[in-house]
mmCIF file with all atom_site columns, N, CA and C in Angstrom:
data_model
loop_
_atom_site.group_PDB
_atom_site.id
_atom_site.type_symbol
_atom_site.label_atom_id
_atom_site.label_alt_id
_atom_site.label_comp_id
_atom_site.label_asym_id
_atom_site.label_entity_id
_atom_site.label_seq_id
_atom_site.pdbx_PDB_ins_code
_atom_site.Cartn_x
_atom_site.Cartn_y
_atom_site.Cartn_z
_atom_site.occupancy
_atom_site.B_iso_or_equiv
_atom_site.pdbx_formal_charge
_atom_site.auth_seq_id
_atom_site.auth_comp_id
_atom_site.auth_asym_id
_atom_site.auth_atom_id
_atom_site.pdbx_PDB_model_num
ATOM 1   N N  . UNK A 1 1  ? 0.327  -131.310 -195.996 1.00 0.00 ? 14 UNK A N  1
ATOM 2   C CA . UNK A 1 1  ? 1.531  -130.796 -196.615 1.00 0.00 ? 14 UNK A CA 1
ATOM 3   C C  . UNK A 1 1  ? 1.406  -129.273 -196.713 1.00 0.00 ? 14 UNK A C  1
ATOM 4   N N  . UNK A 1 2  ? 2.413  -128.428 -195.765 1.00 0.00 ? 15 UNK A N  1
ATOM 5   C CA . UNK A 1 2  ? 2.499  -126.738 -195.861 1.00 0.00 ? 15 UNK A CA 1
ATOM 6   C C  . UNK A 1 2  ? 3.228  -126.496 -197.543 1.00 0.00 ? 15 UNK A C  1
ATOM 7   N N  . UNK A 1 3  ? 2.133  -125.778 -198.188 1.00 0.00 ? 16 UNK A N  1
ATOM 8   C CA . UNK A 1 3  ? 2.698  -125.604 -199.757 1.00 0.00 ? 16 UNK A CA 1
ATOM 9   C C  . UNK A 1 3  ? 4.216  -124.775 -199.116 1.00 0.00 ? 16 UNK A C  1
ATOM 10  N N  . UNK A 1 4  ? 3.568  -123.173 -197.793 1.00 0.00 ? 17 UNK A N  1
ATOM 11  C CA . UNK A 1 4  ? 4.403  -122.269 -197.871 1.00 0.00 ? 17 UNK A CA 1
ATOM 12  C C  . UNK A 1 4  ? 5.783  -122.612 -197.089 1.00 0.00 ? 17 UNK A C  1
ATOM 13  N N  . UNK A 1 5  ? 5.529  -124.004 -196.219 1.00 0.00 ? 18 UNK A N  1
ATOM 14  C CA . UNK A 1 5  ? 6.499  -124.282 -195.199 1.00 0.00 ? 18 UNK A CA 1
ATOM 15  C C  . UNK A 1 5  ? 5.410  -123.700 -193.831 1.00 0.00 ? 18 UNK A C  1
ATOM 16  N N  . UNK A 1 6  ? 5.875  -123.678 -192.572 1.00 0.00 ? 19 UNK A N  1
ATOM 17  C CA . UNK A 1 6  ? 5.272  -123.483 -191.638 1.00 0.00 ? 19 UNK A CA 1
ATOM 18  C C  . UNK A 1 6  ? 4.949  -122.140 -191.275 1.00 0.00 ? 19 UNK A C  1
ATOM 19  N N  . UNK A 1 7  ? 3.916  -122.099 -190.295 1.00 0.00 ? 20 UNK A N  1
ATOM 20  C CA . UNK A 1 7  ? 3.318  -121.216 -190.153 1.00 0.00 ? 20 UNK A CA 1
ATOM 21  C C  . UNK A 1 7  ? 4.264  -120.033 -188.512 1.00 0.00 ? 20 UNK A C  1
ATOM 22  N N  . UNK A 1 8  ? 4.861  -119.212 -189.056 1.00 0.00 ? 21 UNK A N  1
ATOM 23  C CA . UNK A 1 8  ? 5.685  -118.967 -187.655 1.00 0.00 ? 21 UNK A CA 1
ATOM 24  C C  . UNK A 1 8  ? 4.442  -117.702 -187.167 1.00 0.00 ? 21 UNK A C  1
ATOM 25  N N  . UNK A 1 9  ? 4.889  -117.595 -185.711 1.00 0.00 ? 22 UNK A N  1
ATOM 26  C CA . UNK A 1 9  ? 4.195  -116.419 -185.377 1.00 0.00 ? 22 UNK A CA 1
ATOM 27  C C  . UNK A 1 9  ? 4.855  -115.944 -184.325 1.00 0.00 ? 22 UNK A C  1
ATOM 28  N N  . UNK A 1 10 ? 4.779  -114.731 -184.372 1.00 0.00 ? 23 UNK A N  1
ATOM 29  C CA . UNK A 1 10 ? 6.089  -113.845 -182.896 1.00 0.00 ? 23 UNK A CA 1
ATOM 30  C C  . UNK A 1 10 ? 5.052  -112.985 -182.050 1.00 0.00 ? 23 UNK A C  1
ATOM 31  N N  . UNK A 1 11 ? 5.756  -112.775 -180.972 1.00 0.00 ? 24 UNK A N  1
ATOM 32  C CA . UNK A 1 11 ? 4.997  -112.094 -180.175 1.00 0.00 ? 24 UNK A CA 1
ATOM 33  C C  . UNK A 1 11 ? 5.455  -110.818 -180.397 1.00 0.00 ? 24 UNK A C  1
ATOM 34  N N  . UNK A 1 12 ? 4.031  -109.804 -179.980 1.00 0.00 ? 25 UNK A N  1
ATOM 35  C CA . UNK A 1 12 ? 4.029  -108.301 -180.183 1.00 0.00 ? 25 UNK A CA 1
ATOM 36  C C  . UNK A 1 12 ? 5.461  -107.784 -179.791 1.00 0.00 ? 25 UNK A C  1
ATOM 37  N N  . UNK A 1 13 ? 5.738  -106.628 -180.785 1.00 0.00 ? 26 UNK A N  1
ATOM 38  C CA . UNK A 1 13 ? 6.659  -105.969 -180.737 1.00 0.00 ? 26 UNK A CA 1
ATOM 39  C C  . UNK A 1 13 ? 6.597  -104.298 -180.692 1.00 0.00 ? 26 UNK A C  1
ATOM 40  N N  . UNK A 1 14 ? 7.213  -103.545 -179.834 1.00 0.00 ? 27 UNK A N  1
ATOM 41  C CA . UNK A 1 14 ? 6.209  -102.178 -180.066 1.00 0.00 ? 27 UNK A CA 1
ATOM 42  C C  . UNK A 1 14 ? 7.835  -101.350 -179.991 1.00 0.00 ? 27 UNK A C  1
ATOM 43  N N  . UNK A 1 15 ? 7.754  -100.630 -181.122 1.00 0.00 ? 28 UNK A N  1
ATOM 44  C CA . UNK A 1 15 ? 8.912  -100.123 -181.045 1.00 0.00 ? 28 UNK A CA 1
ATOM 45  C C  . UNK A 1 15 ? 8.522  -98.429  -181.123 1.00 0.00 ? 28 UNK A C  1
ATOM 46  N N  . UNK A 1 16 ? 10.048 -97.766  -180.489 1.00 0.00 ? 29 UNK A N  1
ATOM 47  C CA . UNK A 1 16 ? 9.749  -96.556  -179.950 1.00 0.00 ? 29 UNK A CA 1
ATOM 48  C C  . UNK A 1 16 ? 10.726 -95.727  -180.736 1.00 0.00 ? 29 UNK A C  1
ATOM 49  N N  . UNK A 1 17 ? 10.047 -94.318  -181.479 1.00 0.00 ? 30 UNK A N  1
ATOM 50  C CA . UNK A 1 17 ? 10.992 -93.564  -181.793 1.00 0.00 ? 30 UNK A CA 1
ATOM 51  C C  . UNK A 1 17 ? 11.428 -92.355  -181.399 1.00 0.00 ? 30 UNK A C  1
ATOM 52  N N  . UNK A 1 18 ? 12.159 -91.764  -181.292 1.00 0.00 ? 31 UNK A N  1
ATOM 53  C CA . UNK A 1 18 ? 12.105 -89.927  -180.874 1.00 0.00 ? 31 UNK A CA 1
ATOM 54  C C  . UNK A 1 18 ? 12.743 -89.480  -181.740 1.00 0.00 ? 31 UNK A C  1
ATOM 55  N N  . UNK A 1 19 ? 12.136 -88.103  -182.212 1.00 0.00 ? 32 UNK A N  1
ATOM 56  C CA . UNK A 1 19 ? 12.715 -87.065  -183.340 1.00 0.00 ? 32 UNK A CA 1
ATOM 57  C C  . UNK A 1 19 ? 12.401 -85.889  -182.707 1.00 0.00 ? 32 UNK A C  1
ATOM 58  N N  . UNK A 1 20 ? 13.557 -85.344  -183.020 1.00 0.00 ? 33 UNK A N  1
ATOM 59  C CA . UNK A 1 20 ? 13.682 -83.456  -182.784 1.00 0.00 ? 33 UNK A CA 1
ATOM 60  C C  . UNK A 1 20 ? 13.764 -82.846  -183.964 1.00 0.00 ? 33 UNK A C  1
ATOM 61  N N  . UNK A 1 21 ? 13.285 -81.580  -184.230 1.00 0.00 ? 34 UNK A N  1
ATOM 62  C CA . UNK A 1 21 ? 13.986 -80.373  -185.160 1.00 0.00 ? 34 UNK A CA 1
ATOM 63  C C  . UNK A 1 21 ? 13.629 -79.203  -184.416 1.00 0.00 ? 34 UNK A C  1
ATOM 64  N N  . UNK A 1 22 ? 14.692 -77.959  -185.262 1.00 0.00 ? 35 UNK A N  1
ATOM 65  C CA . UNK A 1 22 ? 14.885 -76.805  -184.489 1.00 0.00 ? 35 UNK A CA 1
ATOM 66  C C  . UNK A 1 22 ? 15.254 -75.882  -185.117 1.00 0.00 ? 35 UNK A C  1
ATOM 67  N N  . UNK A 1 23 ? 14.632 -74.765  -185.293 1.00 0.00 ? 36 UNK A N  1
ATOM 68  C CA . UNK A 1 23 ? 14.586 -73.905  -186.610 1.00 0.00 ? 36 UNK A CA 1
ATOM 69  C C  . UNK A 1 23 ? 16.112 -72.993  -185.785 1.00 0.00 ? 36 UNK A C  1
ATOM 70  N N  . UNK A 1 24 ? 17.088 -73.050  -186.451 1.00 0.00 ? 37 UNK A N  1
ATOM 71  C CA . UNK A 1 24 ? 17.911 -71.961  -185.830 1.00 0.00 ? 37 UNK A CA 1
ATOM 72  C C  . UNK A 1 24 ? 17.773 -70.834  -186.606 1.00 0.00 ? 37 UNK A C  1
ATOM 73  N N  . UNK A 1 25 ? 17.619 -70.288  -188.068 1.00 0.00 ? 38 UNK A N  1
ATOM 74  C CA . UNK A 1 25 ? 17.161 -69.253  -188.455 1.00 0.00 ? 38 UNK A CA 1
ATOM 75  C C  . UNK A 1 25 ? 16.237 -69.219  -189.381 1.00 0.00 ? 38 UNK A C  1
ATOM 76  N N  . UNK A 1 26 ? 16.388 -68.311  -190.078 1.00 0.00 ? 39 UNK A N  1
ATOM 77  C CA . UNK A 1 26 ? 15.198 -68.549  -191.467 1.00 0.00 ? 39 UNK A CA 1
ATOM 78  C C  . UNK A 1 26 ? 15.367 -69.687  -192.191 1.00 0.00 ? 39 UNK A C  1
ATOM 79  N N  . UNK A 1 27 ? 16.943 -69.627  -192.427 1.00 0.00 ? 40 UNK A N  1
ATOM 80  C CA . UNK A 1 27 ? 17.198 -70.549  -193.294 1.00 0.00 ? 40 UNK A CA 1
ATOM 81  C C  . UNK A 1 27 ? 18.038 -72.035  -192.848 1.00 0.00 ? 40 UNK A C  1
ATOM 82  N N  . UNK A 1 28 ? 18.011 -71.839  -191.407 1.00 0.00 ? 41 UNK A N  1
ATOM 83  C CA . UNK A 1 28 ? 18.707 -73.106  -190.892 1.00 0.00 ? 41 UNK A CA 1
ATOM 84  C C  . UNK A 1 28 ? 17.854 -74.000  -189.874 1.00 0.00 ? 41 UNK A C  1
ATOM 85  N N  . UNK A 1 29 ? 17.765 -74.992  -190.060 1.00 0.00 ? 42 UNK A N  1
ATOM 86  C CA . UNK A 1 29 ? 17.066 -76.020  -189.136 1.00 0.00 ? 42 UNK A CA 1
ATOM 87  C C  . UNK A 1 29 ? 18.151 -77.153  -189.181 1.00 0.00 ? 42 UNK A C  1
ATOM 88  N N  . UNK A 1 30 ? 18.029 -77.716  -187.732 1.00 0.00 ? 43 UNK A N  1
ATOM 89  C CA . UNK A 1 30 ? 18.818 -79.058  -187.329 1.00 0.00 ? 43 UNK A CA 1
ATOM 90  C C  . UNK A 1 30 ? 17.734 -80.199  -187.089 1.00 0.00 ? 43 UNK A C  1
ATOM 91  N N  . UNK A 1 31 ? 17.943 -81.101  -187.087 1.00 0.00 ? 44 UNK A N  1
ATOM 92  C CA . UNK A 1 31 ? 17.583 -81.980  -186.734 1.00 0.00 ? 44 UNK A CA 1
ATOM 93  C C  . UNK A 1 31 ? 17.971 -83.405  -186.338 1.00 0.00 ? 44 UNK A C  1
ATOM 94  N N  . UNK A 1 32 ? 17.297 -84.258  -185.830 1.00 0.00 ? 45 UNK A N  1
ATOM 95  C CA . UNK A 1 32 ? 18.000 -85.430  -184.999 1.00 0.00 ? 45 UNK A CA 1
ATOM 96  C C  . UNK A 1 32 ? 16.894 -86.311  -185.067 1.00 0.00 ? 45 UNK A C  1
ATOM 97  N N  . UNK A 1 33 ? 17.554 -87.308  -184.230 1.00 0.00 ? 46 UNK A N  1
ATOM 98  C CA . UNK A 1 33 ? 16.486 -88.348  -183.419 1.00 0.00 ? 46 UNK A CA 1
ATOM 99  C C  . UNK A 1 33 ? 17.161 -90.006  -183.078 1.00 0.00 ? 46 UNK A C  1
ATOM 100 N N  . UNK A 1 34 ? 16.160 -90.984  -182.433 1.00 0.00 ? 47 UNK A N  1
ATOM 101 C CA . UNK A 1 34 ? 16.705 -92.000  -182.439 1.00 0.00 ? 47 UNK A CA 1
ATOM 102 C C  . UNK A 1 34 ? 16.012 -93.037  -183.124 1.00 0.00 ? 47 UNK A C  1
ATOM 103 N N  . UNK A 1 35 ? 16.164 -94.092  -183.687 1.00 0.00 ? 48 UNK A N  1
ATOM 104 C CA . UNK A 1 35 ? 15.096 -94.862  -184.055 1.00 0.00 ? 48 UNK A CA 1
ATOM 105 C C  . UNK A 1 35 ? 15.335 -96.266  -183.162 1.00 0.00 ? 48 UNK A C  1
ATOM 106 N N  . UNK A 1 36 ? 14.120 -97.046  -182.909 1.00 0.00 ? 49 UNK A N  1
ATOM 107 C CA . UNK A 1 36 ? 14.140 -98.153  -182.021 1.00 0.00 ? 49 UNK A CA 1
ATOM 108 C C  . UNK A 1 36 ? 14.960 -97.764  -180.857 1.00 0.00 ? 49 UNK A C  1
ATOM 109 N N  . UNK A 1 37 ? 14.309 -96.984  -180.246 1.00 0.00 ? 50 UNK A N  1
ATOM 110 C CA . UNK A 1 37 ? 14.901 -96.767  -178.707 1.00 0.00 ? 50 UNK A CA 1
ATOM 111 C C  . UNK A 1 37 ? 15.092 -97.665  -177.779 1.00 0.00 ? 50 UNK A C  1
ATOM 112 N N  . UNK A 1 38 ? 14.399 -98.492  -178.043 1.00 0.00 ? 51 UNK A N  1
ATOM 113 C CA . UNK A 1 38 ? 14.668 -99.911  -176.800 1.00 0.00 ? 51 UNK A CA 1
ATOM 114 C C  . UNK A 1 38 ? 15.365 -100.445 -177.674 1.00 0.00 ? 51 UNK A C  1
ATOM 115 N N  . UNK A 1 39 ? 15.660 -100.903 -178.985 1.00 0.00 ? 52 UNK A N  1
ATOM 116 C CA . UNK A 1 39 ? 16.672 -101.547 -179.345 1.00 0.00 ? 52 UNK A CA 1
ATOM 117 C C  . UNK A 1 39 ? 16.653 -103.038 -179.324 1.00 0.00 ? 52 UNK A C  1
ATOM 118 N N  . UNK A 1 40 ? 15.112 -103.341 -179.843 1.00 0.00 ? 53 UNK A N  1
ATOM 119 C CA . UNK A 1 40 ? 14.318 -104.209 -180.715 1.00 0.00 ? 53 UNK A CA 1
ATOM 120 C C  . UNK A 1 40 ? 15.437 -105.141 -180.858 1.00 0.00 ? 53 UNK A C  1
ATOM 121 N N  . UNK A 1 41 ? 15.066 -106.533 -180.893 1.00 0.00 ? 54 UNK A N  1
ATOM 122 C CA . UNK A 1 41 ? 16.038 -107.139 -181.968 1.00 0.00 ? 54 UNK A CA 1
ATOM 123 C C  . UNK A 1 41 ? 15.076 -107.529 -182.671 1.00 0.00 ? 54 UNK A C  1
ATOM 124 N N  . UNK A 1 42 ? 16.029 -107.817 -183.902 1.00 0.00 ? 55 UNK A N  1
ATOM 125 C CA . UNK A 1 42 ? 14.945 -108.421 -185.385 1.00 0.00 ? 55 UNK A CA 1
ATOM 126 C C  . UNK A 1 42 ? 14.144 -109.180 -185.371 1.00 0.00 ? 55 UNK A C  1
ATOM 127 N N  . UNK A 1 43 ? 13.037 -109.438 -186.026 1.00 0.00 ? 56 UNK A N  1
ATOM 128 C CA . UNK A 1 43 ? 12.247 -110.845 -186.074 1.00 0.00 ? 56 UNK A CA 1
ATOM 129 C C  . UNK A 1 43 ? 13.142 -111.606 -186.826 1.00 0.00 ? 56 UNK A C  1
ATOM 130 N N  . UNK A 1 44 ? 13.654 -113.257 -186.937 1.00 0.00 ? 57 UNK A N  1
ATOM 131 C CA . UNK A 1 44 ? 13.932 -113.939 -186.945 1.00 0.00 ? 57 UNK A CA 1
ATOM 132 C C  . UNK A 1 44 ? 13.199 -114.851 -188.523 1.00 0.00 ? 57 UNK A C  1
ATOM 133 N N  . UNK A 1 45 ? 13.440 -113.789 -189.544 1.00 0.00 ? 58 UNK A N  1
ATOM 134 C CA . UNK A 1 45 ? 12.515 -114.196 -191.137 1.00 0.00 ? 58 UNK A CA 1
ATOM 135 C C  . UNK A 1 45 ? 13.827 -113.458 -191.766 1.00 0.00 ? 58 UNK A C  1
ATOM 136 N N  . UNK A 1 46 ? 13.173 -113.772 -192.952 1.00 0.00 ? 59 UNK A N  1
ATOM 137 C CA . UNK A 1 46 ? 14.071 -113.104 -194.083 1.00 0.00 ? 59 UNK A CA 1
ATOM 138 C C  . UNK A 1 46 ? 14.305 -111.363 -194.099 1.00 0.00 ? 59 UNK A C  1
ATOM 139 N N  . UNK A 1 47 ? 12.616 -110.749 -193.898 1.00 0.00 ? 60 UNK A N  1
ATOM 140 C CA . UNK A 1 47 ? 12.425 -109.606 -194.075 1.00 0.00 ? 60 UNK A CA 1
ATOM 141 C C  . UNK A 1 47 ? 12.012 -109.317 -192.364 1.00 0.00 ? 60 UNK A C  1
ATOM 142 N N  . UNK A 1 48 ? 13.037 -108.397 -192.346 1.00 0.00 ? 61 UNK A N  1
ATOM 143 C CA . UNK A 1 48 ? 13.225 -107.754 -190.647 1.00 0.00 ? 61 UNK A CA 1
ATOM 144 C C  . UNK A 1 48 ? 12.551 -106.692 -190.513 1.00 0.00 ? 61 UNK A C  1
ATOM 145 N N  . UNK A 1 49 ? 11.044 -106.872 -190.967 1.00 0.00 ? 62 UNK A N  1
ATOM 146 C CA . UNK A 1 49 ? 10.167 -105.516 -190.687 1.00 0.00 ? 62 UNK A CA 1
ATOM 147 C C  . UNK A 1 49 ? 9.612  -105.756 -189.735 1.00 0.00 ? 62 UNK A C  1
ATOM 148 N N  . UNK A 1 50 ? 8.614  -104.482 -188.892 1.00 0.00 ? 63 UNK A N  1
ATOM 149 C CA . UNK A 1 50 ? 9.477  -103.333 -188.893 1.00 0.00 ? 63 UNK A CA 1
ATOM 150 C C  . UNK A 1 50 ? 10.766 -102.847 -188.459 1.00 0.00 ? 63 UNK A C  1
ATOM 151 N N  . UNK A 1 51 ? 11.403 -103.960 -187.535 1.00 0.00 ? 64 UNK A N  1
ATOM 152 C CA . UNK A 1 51 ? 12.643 -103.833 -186.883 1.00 0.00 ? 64 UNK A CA 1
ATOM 153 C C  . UNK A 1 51 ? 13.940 -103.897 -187.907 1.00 0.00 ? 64 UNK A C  1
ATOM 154 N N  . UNK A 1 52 ? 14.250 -102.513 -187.626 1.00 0.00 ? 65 UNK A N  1
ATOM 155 C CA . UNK A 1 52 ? 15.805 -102.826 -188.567 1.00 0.00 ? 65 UNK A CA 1
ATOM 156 C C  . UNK A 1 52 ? 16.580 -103.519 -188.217 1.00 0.00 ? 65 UNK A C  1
ATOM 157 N N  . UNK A 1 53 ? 17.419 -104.187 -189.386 1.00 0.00 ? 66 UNK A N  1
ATOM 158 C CA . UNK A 1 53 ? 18.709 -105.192 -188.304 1.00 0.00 ? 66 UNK A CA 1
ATOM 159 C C  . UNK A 1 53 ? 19.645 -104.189 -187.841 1.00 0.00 ? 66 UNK A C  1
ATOM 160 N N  . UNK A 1 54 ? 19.674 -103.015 -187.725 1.00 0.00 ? 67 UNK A N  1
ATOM 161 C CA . UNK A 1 54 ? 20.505 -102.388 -187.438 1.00 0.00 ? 67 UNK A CA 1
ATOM 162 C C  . UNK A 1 54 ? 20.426 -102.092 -186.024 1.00 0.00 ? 67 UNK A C  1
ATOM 163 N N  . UNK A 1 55 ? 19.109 -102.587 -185.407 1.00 0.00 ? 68 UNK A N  1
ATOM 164 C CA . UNK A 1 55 ? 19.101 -101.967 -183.798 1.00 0.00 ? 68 UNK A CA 1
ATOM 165 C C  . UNK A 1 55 ? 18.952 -100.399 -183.995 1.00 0.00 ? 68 UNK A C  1
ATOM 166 N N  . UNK A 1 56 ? 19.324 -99.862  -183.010 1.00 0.00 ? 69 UNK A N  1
ATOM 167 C CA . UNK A 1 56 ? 18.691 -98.570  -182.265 1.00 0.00 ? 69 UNK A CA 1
ATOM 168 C C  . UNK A 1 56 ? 19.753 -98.099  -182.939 1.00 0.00 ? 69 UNK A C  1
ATOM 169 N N  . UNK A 1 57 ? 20.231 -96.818  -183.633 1.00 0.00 ? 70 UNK A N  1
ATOM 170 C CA . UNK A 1 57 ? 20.687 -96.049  -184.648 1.00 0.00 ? 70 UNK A CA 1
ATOM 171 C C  . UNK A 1 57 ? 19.687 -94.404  -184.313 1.00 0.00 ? 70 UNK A C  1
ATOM 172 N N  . UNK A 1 58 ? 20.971 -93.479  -183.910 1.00 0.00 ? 71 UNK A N  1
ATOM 173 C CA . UNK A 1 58 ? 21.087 -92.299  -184.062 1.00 0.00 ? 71 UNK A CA 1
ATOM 174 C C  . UNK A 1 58 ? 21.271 -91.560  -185.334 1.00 0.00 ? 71 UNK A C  1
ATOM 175 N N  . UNK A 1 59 ? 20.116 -90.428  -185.718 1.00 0.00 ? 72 UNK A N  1
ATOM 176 C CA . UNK A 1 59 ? 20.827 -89.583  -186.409 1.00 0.00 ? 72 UNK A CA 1
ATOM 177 C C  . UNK A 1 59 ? 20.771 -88.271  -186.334 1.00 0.00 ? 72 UNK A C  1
ATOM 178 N N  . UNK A 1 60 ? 21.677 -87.178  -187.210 1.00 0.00 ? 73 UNK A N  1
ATOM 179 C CA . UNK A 1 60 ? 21.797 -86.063  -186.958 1.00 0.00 ? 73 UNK A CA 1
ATOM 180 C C  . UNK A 1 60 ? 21.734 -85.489  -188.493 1.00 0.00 ? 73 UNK A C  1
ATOM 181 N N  . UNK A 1 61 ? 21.212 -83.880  -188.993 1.00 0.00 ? 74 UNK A N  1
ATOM 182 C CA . UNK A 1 61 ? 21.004 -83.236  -189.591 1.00 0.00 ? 74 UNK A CA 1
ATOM 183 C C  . UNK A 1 61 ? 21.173 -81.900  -189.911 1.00 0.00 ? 74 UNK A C  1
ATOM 184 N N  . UNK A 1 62 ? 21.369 -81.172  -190.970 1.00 0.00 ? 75 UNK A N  1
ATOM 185 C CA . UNK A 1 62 ? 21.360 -79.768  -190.709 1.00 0.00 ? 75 UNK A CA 1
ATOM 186 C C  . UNK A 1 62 ? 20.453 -79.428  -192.346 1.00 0.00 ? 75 UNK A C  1
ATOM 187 N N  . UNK A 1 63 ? 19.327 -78.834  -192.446 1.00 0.00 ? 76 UNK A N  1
ATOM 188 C CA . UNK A 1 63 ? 18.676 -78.409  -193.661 1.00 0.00 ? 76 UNK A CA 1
ATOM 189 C C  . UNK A 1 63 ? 19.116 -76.905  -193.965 1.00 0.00 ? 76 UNK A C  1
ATOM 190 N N  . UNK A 1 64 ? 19.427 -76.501  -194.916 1.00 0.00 ? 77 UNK A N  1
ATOM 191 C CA . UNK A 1 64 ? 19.797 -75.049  -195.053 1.00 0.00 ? 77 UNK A CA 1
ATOM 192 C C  . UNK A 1 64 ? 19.111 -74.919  -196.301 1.00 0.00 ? 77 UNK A C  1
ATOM 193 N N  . UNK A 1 65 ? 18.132 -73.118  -196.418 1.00 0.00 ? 78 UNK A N  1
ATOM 194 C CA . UNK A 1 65 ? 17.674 -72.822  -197.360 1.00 0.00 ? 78 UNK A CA 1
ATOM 195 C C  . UNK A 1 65 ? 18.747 -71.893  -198.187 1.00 0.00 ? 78 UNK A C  1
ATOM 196 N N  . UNK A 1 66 ? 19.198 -71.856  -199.246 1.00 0.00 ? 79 UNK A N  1
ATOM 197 C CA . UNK A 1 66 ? 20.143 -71.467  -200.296 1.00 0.00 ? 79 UNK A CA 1
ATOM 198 C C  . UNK A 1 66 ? 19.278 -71.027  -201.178 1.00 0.00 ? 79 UNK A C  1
ATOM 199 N N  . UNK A 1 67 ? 19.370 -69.735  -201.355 1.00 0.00 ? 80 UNK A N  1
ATOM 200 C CA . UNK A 1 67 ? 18.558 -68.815  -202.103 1.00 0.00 ? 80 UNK A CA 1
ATOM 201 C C  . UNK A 1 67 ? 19.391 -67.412  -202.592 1.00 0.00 ? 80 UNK A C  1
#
């Protein structure tokens, strides 16, 4: 009798990210990137780590120093 229920197991998953930043002045930097570049799908559990359920998701940035 499984107290936890069964024992699942998945095969390796290797996920890929890319990030940029880019100082445009003293006080300005951009930044970006992609996350899950191949665009993973989820493991198939409750908790979808490390794969987001969101799939491969872009983002974009701008940091400004205000002084």
């Amino acid at each position: 009798m499984a107290r936890y229920g069964e024992a699942v197991f998945m095969d390796a998953v290797y996920l890929h990210d890319v990030n940029f930043s880019y100082q445009l002045t003293d006080d300005v930097m951009v930044y970006g990137g992609i996350n899950n570049l191949s665009d993973e799908e989820p493991f198939i559990t409750a908790y979808a780590t490390p794969v987001s359920v969101r799939g491969r998701y872009f983002f974009m940035g701008v940091n400004v120093v205000l002084e």
